[in-house]
Each structure stands twice: as C-alpha cells, then as structure tokens.
XYZ file of C-alpha atoms in Angstrom:
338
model
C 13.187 8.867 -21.247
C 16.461 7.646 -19.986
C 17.402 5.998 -16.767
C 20.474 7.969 -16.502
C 21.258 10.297 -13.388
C 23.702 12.947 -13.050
C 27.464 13.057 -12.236
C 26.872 14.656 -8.635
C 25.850 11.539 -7.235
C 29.337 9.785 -8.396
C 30.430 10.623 -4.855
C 27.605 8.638 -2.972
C 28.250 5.143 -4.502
C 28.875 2.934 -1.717
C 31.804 0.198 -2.478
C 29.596 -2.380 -3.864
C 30.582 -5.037 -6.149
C 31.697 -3.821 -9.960
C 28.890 -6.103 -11.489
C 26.331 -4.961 -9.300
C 26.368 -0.782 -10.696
C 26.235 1.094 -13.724
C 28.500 3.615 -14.758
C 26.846 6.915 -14.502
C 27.419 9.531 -17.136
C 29.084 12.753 -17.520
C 27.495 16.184 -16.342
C 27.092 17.104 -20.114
C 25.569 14.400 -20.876
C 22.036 15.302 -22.620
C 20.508 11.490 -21.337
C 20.750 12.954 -17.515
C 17.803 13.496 -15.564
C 16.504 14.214 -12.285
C 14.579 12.364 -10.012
C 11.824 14.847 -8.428
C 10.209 13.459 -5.018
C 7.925 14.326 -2.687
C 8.448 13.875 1.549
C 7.139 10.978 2.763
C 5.799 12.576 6.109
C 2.975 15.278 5.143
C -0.073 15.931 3.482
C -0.479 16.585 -0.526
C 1.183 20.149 -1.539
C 0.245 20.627 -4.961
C 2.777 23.773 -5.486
C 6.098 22.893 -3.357
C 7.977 19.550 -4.077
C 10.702 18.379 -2.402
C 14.070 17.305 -4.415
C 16.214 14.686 -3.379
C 19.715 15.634 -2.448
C 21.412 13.829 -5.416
C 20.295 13.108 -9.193
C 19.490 9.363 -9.024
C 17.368 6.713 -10.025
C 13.834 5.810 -9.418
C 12.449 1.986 -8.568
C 9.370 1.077 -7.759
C 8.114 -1.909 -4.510
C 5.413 -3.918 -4.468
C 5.254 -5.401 -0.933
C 3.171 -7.395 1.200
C 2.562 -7.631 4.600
C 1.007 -8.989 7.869
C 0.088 -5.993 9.536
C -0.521 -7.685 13.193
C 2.321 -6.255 14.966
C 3.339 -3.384 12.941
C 1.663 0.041 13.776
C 0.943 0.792 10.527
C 3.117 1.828 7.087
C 4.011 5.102 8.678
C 7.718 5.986 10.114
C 7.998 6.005 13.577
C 10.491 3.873 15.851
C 8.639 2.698 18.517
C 6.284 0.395 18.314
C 8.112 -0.776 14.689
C 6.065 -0.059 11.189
C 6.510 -1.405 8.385
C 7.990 1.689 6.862
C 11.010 1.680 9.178
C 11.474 -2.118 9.248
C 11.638 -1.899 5.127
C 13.903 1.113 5.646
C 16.804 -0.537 7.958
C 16.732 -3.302 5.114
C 17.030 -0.824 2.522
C 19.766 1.055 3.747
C 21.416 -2.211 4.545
C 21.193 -3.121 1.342
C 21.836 0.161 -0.964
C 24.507 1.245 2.172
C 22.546 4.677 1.873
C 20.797 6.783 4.455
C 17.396 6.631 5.179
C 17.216 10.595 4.215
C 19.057 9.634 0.832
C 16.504 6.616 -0.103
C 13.082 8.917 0.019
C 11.035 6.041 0.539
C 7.626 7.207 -0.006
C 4.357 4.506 0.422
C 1.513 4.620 -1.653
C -0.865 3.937 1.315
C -0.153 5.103 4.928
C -1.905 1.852 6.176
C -2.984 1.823 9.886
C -1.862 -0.321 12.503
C -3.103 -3.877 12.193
C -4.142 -3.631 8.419
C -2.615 -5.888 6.195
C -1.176 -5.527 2.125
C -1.202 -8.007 -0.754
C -0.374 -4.961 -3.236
C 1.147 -2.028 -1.083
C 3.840 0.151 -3.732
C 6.922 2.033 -2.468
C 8.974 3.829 -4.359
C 12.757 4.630 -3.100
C 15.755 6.464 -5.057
C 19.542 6.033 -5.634
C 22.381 7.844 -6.950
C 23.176 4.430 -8.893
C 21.984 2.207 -11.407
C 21.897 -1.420 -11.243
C 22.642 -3.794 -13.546
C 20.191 -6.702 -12.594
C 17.695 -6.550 -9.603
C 17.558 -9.832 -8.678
C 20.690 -9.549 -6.242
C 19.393 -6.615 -4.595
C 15.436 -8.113 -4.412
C 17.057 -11.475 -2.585
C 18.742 -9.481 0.034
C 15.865 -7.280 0.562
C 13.740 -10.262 1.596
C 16.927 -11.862 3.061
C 16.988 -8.966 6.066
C 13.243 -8.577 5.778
C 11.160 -10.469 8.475
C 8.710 -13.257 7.448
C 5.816 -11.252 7.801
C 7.116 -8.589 5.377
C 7.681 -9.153 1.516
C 8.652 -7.583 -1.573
C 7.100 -9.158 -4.547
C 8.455 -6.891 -7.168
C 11.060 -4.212 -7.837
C 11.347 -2.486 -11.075
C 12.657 0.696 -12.423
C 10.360 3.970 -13.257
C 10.172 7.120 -15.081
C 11.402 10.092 -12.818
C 7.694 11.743 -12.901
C 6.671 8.318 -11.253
C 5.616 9.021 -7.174
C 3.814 5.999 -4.947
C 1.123 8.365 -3.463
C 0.625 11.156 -5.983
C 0.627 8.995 -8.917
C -2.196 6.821 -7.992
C -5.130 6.627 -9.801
C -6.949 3.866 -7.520
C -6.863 1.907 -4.712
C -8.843 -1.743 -3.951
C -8.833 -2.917 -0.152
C -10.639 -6.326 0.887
C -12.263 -6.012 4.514
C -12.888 -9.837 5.732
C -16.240 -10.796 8.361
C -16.142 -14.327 9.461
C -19.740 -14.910 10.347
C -20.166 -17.781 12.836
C -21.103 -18.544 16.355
C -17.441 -20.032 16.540
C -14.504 -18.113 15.028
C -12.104 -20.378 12.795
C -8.476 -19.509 14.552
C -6.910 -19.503 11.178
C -8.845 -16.702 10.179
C -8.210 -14.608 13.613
C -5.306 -11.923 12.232
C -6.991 -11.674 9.002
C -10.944 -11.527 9.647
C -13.475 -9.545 11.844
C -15.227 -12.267 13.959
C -19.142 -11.463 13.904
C -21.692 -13.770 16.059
C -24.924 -11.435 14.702
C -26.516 -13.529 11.589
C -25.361 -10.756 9.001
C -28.026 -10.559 6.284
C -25.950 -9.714 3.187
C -28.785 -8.811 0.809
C -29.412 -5.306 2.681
C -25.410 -4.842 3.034
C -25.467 -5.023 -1.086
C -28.198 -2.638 -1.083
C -26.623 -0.232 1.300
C -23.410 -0.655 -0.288
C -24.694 0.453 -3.709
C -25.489 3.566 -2.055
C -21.293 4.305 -1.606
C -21.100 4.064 -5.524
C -20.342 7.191 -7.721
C -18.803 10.405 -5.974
C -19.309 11.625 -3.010
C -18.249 14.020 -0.176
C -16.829 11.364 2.251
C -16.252 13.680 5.518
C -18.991 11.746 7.581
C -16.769 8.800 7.210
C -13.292 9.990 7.861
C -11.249 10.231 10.879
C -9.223 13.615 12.054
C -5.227 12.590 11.111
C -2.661 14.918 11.943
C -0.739 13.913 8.955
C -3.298 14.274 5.982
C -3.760 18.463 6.493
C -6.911 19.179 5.393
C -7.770 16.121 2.155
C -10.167 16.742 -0.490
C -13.126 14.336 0.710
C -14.578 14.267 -2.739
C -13.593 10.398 -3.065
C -15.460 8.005 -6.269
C -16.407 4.543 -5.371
C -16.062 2.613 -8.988
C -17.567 -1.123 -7.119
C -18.477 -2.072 -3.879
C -19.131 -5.603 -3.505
C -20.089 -8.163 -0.813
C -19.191 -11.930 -1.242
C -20.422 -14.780 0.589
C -17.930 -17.558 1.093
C -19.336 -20.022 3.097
C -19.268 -18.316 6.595
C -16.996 -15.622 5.493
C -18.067 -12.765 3.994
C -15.380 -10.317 2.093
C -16.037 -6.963 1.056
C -14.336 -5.663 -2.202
C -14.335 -1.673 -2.141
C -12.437 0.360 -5.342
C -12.028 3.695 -5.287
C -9.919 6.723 -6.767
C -8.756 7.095 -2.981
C -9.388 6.931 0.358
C -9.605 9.073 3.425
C -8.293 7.924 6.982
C -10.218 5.358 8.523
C -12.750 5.252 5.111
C -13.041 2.207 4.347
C -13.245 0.888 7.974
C -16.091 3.284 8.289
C -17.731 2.235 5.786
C -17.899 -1.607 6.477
C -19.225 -0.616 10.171
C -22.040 0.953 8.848
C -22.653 -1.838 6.822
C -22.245 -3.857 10.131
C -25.062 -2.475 11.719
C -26.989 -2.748 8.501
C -26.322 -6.280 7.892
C -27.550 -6.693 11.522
C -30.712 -5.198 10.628
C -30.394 -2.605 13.562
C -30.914 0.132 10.559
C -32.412 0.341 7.273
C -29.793 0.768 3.931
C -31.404 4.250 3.319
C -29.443 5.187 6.358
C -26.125 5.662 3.757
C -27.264 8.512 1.792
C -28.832 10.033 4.954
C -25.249 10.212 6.307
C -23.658 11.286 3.488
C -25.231 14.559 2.824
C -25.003 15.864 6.651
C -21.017 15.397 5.948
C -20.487 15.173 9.581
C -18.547 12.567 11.826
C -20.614 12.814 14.349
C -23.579 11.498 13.012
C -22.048 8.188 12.061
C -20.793 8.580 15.261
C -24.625 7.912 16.497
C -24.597 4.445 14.553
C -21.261 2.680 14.973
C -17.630 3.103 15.377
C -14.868 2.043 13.147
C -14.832 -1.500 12.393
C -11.247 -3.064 14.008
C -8.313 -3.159 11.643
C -7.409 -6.991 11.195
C -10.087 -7.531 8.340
C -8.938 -5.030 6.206
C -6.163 -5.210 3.766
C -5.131 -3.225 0.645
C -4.724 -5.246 -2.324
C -4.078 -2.929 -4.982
C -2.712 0.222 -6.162
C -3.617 1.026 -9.983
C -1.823 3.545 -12.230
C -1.772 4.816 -15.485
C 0.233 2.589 -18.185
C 2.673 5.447 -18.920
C 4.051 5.596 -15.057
C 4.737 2.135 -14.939
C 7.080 1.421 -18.639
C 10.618 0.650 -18.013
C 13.108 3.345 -18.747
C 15.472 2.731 -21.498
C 18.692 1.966 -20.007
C 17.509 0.228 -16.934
C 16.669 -3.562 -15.578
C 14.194 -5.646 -16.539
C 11.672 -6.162 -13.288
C 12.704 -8.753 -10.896
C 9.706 -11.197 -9.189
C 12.346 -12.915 -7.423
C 14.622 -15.143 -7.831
C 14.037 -19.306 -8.624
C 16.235 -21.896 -7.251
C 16.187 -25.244 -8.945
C 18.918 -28.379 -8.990
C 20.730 -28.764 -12.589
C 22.151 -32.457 -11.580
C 20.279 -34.568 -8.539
C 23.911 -35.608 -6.645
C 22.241 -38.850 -4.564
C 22.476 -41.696 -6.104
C 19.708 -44.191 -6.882
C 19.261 -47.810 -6.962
C-alpha cells in the first residue's frame, strides 16, 4: 500500500511552500489510490459510504482536551466544540474547506467530558513531506485547552469511528467532605462515604457482553446502535480520597459509561445492593435505571484511549514518519559567564 493519491486533486493544492508537498503522480500511475470516508454527522451505515470529493491522503490525530467549555466533540457553531475549533485550525492550516478535510472523530464526546487519547482522522489532496511543520501550527492556532499529540499517516481503509476495536474512559469521584479545587473540572465531588468494596462487586457484574439499552440515552445522531456492547475490565481505584474508575470496552453507547458509574454511585452509597446490576440489565429498559439514579455529571469522565488493530495503524510506504511534536533546544548558550 502506497501513500499516493490521484492526479484529480492536482487542482486543489493550495500555494504552500515547495518543501512542504509532494509531487503527486500521474492518472496512470498503478501506486494511486483512493481515500474512502465515511460522514462525520450520522449513525453507522454498513452498506452506503461516502467518498471524498478528491483522491487524497489519509492522517490520523491523536488529541487531547479539556472539555469544560466545549459542548462536546460534535460540529455545531454555537456554543463552540471541539470538532469545529480543531476544524477552523485545520483549514487554516491545510487552506482547505471544512467539506474537503472530512474530519471524522473516533468518539462523539459530550459536553464537559474530557480526552487524553481522542483520534481524528482528516484527508488531503496532498502529501507532505515532514509533519512536524504542519503539527506546530496546528497547536500554534489551537487554544490551550486543546492539543494534538500526534499526527501520522494511514492506510486508506483506516476510519476514526468504524475502525475501532476499543475504547478506555476514566470517570474520576473525589470523595471528601471538602472538595480539592484542583480537582473541580476533572472530578465528581461526592460527600456520601463511598464504600468501594460493593462498587467492585457491582462492577464485575458489567463484565462480558451484554445488551446495554437500560443504560443508554435516546441521541438523535446514533439511529438506532447495536446495544450488544463487551466490557473486557472494569476497575475501581482508591487514591487517597479519589477514587477513579477504569471501564474498557469494544464500544460505548450515549451516555454508557456515565450510566454506569451512577449506578455504581448509589451502590457505593449503600442505598442498593450490587445484585441490582444484572437485575437492570435483563429488563433492557431506561426507565428502570431511571428508578435508581440519573446520569452521573460529565466533568469526571474522560476518554483515554482508542485501540485498533496493528494493520490500521502501519505507515504507508511513501509517506512521513509520525510527528510527536517538535523539540526546541539551544546549540550555543550566547550569555556570557564569569
């Protein structure tokens, strides 16, 4: 596999420098290939995908963020996301159109919720050279409180959502009478003793695969999802007063894992027994959690990774090396000592 794209984008390269793009190929050339996508607005449709406008080339984001004033990953304007912040810089950058980039998220994160391992994957009609240049300017327009970590090239069959094979969020519970401010974005404050031995119990219960539709919120952009979800771990740390809560899983539904750890809540507070989870579970209804808790708030929970299979994630041949950003050192100190 080649990182070569066809001739027809030739006419979309925006007047960069000459160092900065690769030469694209002829029509006829038998290297081409083409760079299949999928929209980044709806649900999952297994037998219609969507092709970018131009051949191109595929790269691959992995961003972090504070998710405190963003309204989730999602596009939308008003109040900003994180989708359309990392878009203007994009298009800034690449000086293509948002509809030309197909950015594409691997996790539609809600509002509040915060990423240590988010992946994106955009598209060009160029190749570049080196990604360092194009990784510092990214983070250059970027605000603080969003950053890429990574950007590397991938095979065409490569997609952010569609190609995942798990996903590993963190929820954080600082348990004290008096809530640590430095922990305020980034932790649920509970006063109620928690006793974690009965959370790990009722936890255990999440493990294997199950029909999640008890614990899922109605989305107007997820269609109708398969709820049959597998929990690989589910683990509950104590850290002094904080407790974190480690949850991997082939996927999750909207509003899942925030679900989940409010169940656990109300477990931990001993206002229900752990036998409660499998109870809940096989009536497959909302509603009935519904009777126990609502969703636990957003600003504990943050995605930390998104795993894939090896094969998605080689460099093509042809392309740039991955670029973790750029290291500035001084080759002769110019103040004199004495």
């Amino acid at each position: 596999m080649t990182c070569y794209g066809g001739v027809a984008a030739a006419a979309a390269l925006p007047s960069l420098p000459p160092t900065t793009l690769t030469t694209l190929p002829s029509s006829s050339s038998n290297t081409s290939v083409r760079v299949r996508d999928v929209g980044s607005g709806g649900a999952e449709h297994h037998n219609t995908v969507l092709k970018p406008t131009v051949d191109g080339f595929k790269w691959r984001l992995l961003i972090s963020y504070d998710g405190t004033h963003y309204k989730g990953w999602q596009f939308q304007q008003t109040p900003p996301t994180i989708q359309c912040i990392l878009e203007k810089a994009l298009t800034r950058a690449t000086k293509l159109g948002r509809k030309d980039l197909h950015l594409v998220g691997a996790s539609r994160t809600d509002g509040g919720v915060h990423a240590w391992g988010q992946v994106a994957h955009f598209v060009t009609p160029f190749n570049y050279d080196s990604l360092d240049s194009i990784h510092a300017a990214l983070n250059g327009l970027l605000p603080p409180d969003i950053r890429v970590r990574e950007i590397s090239a991938v095979v065409p069959e490569f997609h952010a959502r569609f190609s995942a094979k798990g996903k590993t969020y963190h929820y954080k519970i600082f348990n004290d009478a008096v809530m640590d401010p430095f922990q305020r974005l980034y932790a649920y404050h509970v006063t109620h003793k928690l006793n974690a031995a009965v959370m790990r119990e009722a936890a255990n219960h999440f493990i294997g695969t199950h029909d999640f539709s008890a614990f899922v919120n109605s989305s107007r952009n997820d269609g109708v999802p398969n709820p049959v979800k597998t929990i690989f771990r589910f683990d509950i740390i104590k850290m002094g007063a904080l407790l974190q809560l480690e949850v991997e899983g082939s996927g999750f539904m909207y509003r899942q894992v925030r679900n989940m750890v409010a169940l656990l809540l109300q477990i931990g507070k001993e206002a229900i027994a752990p036998d409660i989870v499998p109870k809940i579970l096989s009536t497959r209804d909302r509603k009935e959690l519904a009777k126990y808790t609502l969703a636990a708030p957003p600003q504990g929970l943050c995605l930390v990774a998104v795993k894939y299979n090896e094969e998605h994630l080689q460099l093509p041949l042809g392309c740039p090396t991955t670029s973790l950003g750029r290291h500035h050192s001084i080759s002769k100190c110019k103040v004199p000592f004495y």
